[in-house]
Short mmCIF file of C-alpha atoms and ligand atoms in Angstrom, two decimals:
data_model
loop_
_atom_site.label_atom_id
_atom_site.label_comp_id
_atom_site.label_asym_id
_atom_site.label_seq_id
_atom_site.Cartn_x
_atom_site.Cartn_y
_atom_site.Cartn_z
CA UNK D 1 4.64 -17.28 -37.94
CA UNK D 2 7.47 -15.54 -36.26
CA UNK D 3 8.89 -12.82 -37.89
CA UNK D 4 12.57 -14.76 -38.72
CA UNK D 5 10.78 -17.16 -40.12
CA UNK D 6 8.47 -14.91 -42.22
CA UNK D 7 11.93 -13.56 -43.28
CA UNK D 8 13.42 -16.43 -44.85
CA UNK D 9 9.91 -17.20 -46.23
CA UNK D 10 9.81 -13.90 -48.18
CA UNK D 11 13.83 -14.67 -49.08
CA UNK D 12 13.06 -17.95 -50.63
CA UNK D 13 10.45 -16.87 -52.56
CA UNK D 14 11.09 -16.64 -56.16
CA UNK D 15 10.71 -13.10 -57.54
CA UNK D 16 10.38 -10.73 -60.79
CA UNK D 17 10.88 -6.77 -60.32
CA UNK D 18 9.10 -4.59 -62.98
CA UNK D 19 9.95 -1.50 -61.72
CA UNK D 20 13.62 -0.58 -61.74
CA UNK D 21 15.49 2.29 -62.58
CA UNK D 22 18.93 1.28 -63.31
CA UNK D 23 20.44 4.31 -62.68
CA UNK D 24 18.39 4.56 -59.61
CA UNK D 25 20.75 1.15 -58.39
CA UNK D 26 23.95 3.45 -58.51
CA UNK D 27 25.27 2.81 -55.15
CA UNK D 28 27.69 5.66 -53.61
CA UNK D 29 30.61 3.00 -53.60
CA UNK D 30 30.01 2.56 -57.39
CA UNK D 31 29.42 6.13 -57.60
CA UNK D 32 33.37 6.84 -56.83
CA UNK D 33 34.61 4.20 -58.66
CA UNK D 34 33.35 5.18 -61.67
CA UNK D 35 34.24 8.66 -60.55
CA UNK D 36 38.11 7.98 -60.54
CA UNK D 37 37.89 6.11 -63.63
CA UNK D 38 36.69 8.79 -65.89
CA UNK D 39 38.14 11.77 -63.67
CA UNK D 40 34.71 12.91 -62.77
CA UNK D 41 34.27 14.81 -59.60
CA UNK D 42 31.43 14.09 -57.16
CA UNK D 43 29.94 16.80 -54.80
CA UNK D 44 30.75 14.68 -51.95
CA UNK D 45 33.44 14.03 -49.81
CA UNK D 46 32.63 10.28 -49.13
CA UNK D 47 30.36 7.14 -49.27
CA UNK D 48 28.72 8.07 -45.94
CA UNK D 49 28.13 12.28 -47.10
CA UNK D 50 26.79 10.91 -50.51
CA UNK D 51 24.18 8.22 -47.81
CA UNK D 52 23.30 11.35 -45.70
CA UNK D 53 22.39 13.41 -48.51
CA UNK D 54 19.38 11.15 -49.80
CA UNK D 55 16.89 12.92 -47.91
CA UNK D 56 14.22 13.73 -49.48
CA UNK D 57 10.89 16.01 -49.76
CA UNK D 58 8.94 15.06 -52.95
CA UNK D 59 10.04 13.32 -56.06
CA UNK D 60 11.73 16.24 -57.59
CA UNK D 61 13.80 16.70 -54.86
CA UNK D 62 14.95 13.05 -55.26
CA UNK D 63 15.43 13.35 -59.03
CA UNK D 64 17.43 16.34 -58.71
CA UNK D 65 20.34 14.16 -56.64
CA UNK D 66 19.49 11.11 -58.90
CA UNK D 67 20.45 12.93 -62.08
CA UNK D 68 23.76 14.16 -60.73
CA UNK D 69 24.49 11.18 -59.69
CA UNK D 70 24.24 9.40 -63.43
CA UNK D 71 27.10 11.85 -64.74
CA UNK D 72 29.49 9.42 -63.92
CA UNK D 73 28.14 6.91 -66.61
CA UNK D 74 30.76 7.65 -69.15
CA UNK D 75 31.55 4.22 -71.20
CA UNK D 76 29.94 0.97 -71.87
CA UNK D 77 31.71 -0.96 -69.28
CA UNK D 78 30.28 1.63 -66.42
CA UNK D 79 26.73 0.95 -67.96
CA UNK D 80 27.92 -3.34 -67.67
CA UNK D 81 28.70 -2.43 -64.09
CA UNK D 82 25.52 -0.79 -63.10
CA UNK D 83 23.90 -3.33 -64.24
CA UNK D 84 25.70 -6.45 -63.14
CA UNK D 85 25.76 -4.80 -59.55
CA UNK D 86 22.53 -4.66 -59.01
CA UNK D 87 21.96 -8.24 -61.08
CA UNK D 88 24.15 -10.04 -58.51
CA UNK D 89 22.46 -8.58 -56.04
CA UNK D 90 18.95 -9.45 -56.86
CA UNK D 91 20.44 -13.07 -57.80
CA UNK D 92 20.70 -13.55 -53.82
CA UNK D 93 17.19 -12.44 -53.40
CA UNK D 94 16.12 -15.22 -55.68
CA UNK D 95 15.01 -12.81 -58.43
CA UNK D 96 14.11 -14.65 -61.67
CA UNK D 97 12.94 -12.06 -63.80
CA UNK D 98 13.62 -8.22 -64.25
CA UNK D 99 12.35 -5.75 -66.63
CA UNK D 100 14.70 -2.57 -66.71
CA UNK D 101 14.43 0.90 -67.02
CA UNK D 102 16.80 3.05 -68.58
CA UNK D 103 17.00 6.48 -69.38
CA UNK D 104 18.60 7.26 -72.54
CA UNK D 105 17.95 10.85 -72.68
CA UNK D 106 19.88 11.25 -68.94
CA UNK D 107 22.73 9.96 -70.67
CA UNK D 108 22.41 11.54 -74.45
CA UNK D 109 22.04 14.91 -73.42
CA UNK D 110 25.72 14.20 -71.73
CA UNK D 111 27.19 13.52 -74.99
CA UNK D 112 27.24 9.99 -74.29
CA UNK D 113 25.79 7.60 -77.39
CA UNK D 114 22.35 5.90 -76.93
CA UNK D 115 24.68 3.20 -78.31
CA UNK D 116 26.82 2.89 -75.63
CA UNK D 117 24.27 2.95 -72.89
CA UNK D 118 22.29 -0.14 -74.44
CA UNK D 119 24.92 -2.22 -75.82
CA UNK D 120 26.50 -1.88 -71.69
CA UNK D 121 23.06 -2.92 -70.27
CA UNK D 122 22.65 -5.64 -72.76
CA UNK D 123 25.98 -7.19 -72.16
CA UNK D 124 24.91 -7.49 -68.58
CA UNK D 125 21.46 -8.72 -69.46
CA UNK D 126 23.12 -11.43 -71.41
CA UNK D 127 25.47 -12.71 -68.82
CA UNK D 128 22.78 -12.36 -66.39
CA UNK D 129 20.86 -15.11 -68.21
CA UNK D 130 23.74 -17.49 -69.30
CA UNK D 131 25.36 -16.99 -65.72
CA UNK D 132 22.76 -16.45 -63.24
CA UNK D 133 19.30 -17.87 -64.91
CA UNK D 134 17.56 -14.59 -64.37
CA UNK D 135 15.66 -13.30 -67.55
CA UNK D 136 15.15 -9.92 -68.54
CA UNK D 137 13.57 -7.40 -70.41
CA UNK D 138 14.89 -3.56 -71.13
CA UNK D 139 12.12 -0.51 -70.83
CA UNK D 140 13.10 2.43 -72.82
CA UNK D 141 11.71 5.55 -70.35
CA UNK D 142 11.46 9.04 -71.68
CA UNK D 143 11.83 11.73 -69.65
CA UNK D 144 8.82 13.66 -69.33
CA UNK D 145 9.72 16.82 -68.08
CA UNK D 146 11.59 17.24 -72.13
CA UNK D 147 9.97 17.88 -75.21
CA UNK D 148 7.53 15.27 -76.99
CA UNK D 149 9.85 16.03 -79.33
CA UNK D 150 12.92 15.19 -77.86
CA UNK D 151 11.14 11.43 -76.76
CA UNK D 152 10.41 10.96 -80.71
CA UNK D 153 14.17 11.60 -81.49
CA UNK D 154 15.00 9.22 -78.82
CA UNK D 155 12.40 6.52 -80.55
CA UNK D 156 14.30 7.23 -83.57
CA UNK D 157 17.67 6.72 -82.04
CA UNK D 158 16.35 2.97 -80.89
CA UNK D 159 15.03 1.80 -83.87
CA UNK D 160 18.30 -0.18 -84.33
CA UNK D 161 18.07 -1.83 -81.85
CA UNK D 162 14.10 -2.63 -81.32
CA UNK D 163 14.51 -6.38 -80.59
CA UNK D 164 16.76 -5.37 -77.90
CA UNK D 165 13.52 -3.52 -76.45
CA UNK D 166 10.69 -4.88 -74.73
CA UNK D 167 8.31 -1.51 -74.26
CA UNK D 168 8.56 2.07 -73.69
CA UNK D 169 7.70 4.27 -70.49
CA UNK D 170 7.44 7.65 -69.29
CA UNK D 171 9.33 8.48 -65.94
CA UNK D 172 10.65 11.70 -64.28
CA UNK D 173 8.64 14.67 -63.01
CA UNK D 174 5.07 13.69 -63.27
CA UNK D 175 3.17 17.30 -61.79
CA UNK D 176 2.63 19.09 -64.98
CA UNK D 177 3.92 16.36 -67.43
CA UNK D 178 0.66 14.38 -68.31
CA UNK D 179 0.36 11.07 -70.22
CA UNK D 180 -1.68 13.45 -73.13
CA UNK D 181 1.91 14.89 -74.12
CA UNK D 182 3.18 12.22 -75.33
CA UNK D 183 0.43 10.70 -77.31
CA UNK D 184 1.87 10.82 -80.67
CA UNK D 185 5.21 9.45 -79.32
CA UNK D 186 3.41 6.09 -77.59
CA UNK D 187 1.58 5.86 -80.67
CA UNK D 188 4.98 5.39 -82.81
CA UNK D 189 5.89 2.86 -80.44
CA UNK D 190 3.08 0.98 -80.53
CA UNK D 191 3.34 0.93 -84.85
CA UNK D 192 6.78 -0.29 -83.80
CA UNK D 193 4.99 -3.27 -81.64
CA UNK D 194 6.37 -2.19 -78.61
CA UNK D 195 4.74 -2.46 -75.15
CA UNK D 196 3.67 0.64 -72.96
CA UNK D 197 3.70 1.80 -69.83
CA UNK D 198 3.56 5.30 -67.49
CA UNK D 199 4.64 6.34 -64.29
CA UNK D 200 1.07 7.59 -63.64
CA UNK D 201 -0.92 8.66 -59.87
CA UNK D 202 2.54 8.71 -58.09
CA UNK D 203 1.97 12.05 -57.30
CA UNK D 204 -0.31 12.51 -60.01
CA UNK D 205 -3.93 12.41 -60.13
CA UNK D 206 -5.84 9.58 -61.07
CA UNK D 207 -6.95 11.51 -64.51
CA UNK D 208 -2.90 10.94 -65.10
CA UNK D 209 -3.69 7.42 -64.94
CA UNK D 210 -7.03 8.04 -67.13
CA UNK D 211 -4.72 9.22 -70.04
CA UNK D 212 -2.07 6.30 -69.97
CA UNK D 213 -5.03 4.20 -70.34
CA UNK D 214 -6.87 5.82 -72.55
CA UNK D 215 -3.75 7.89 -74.66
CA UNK D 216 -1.04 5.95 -74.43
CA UNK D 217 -2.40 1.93 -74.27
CA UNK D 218 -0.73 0.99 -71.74
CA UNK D 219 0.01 -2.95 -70.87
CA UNK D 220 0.70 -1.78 -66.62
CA UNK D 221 0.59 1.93 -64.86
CA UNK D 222 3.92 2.23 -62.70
CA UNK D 223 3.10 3.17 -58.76
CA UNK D 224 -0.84 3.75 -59.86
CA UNK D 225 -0.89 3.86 -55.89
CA UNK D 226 -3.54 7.17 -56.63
CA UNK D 227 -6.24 5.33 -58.11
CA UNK D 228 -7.95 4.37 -55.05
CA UNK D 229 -9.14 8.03 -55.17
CA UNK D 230 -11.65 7.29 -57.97
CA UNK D 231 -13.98 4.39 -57.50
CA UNK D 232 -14.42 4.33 -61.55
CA UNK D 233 -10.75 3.70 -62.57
CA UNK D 234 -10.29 0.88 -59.45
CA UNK D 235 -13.31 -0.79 -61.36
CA UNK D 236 -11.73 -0.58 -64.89
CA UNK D 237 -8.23 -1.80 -63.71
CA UNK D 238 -9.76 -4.29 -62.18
CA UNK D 239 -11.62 -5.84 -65.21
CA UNK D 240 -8.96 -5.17 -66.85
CA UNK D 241 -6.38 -6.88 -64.50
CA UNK D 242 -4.16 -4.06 -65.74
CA UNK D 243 -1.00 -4.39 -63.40
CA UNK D 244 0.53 -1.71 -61.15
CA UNK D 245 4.17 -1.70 -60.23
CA UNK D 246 4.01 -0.66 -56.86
CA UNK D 247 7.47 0.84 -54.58
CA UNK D 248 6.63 1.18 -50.89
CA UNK D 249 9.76 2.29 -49.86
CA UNK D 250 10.18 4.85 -52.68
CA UNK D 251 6.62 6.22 -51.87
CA UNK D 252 7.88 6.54 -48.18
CA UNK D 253 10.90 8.07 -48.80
CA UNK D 254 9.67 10.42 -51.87
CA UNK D 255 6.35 11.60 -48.92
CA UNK D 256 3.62 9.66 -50.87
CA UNK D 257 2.77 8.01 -47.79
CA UNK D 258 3.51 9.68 -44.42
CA UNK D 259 4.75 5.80 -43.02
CA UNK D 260 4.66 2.35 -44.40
CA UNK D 261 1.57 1.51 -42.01
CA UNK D 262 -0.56 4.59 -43.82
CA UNK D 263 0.78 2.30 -47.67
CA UNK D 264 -2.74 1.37 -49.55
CA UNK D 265 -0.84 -1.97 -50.90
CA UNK D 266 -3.56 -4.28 -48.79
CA UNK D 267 -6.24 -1.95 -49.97
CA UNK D 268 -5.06 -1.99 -53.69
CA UNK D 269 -4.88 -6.64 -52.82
CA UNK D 270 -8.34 -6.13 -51.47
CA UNK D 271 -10.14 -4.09 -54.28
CA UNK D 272 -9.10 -7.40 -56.47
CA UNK D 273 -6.03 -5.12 -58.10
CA UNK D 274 -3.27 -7.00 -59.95
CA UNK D 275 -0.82 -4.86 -57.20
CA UNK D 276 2.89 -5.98 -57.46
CA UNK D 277 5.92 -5.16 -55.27
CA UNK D 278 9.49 -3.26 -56.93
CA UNK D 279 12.18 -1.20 -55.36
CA UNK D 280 12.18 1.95 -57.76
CA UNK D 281 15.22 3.21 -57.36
CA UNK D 282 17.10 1.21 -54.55
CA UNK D 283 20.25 2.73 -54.16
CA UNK D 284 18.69 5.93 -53.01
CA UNK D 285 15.69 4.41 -51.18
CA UNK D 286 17.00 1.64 -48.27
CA UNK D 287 16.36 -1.34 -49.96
CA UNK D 288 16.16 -3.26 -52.76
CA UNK D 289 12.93 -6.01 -53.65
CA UNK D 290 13.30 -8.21 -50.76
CA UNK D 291 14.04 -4.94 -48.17
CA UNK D 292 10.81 -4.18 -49.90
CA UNK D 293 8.65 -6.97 -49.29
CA UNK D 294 10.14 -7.60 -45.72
CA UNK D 295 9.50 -4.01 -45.01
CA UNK D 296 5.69 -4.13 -46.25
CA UNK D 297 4.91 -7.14 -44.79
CA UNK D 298 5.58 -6.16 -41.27
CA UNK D 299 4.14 -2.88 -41.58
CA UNK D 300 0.68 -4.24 -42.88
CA UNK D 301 0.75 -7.65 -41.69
CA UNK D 302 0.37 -9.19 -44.49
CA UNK D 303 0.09 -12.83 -44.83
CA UNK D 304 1.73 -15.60 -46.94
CA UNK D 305 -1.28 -15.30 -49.22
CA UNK D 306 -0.77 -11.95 -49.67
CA UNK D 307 2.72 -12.55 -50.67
CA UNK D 308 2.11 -15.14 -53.05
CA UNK D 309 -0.54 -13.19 -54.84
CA UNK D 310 2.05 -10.33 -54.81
CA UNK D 311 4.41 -12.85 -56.20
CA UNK D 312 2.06 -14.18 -59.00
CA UNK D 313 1.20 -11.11 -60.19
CA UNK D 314 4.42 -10.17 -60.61
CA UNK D 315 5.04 -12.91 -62.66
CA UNK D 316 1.47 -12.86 -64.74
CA UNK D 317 1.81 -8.49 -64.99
CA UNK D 318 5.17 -9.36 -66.62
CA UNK D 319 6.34 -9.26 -70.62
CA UNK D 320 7.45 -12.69 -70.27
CA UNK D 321 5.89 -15.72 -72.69
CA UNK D 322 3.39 -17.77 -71.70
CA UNK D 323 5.18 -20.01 -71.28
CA UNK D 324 7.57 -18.96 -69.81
CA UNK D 325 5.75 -17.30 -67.45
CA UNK D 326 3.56 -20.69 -65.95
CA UNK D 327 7.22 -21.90 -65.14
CA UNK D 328 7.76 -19.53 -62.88
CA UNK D 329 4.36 -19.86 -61.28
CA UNK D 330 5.10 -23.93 -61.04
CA UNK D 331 8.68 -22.49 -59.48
CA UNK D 332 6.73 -20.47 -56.77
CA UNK D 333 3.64 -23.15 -56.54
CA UNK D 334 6.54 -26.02 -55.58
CA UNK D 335 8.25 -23.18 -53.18
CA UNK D 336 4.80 -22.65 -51.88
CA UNK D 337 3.47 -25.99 -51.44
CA UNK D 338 6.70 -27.66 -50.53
N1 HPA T 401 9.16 8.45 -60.48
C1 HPA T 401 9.41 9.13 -61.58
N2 HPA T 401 10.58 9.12 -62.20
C2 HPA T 401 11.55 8.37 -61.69
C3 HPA T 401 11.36 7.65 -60.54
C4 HPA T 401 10.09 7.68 -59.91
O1 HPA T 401 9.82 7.05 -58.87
N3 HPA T 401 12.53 7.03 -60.29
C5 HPA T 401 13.39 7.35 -61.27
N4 HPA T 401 12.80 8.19 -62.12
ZN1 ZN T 402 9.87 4.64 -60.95
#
């Protein structure tokens, strides 16, 4: 297969991303509108200074520019934006299904009302389904580098609005944040009958992805890209078929991996892992799902059965129905087969 036509092979495809920050999809030309608007100023002096400054070391040194960068998320309609952005976007990638993070606390701790942030994002999940046919699910993160405490007054603030919530999750600076934290927190959420999940052996060890499992319950372990480090866990995710959203070009860019040739993705396929392919953050990372899978593919060679098992686990690691979920494998068996 030549590599144009793997290319339009990997476009066709239909797609679900499970790992999405949506503040992460704040592009710098979105970035200054929304600066005018509320009479924010940005650090920068233009789209191309903001582009040159997302160099990064680690993922704190990434987080530290992503976090200014969400100050100019004022009202609803900026939240709407966000979202619908990157929504049209992924519509010409043939996404059918997302599940979104947000990150309330980002935003709260700004003065701005957990209200406001979710009622925006809904309002764009909404019109995402009635105008585009992409479904959706929202992911309440908390930010782990705060207090347990602060994540429980968070839950508290959301428990208006639980059917608007598929599951919580636990993103930001992992070093020295373990799963084991917030315990008690994950445990509310679960009485609520919400789904979780945890960043966990991003740059964490693999005992980080121990305690989601074994603390926190968790229905998928976000990156999880560590794991191959302990021959025990690969076994018990495997029998488990618990999902891992992986992000090679966030691990490349945030020094995971050196390159995208040293990425464990076909290792993680080959050790029968339910391994899945996201863009993180893709404003600040060069690419968003399809960039992704294009990327990956070349750099590993891997084949068209590698990206329909990708593709299928995507779907089956999703919060979707059953049902809903076997039309969307029919949708990629017909793309597949036809
Ligand atoms: N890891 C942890 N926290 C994050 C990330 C990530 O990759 N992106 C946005 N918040
Ligand atoms: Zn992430």
């Amino acid at each position: 297969m030549t590599e144009s036509s793997m290319g339009s092979f990997i476009h066709g495809l239909p797609k679900a991303e499970l790992h999405l920050h949506i503040e992460g999809s704040l592009e710098p030309e979105l970035m200054f509108e929304l600066a005018k608007r509320n009479g924010i100023v940005v650090p920068y002096a233009s789209v191309e200074e903001v582009r040159r400054a997302y160099e990064f070391t680690d993922l704190q040194s990434f987080l530290d520019v992503y976090y200014e960068g969400a100050k100019v998320l004022l009202e609803e309609q900026d939240f709407y934006d966000l979202a619908f952005a990157y929504i049209k976007k992924v519509s010409e990638q043939n996404v059918r299904h997302i599940e979104i993070f947000f990150d309330p606390q980002t935003h709260t701790d700004r003065g701005v009302s957990f209200e406001t942030v979710i009622i925006g994002l809904r309002r764009a999940l909404d019109d995402a389904q009635s105008q585009l046919d992409i479904s959706s699910n929202l992911i309440l993160c908390f930010l782990r580098h705060l207090s347990a405490d602060a994540a429980m007054e968070t839950l508290e603030r959301a428990v208006p609005f639980r059917d608007w919530i598929a599951a919580v999750g636990l993103d930001s600076s992992e070093l020295g944040h373990p799963p084991s934290k917030f315990e008690r927190v994950f445990d509310k959420a679960l009485s609520l009958n919400l789904k979780t999940v945890a960043h966990a052996g991003e740059e964490g060890p693999p005992d980080y992805i121990w305690q989601a499992l074994d603390l926190l319950d968790v229905s998928r372990i976000d990156h999880g890209v560590r794991c191959l480090e302990d021959p025990d866990l690969v076994e018990v995710l495997r029998k488990k078929h618990l999902p891992l959203t992986v992000c090679p070009l966030s691990n490349v860019k945030l020094g995971v991996f050196k390159t995208l040739e040293d990425h464990n993705l076909k290792e993680l396929l080959d050790a029968g892992l339910c391994a899945t392919v996201n863009s993180d953050d893709p404003a600040y990372f060069g690419g968003y799902i399809e960039e992704n899978f294009v990327a990956v593919q070349r750099a590993l060679g891997l084949t068209r059965h590698h990206l329909y098992q990708l593709v299928r686990n995507s779907f089956e690691a999703s919060f979707l129905s059953g049902e809903h979920q076997s039309e969307l494998v029919r949708e990629l068996d017909d793309y597949v087969g036809g």
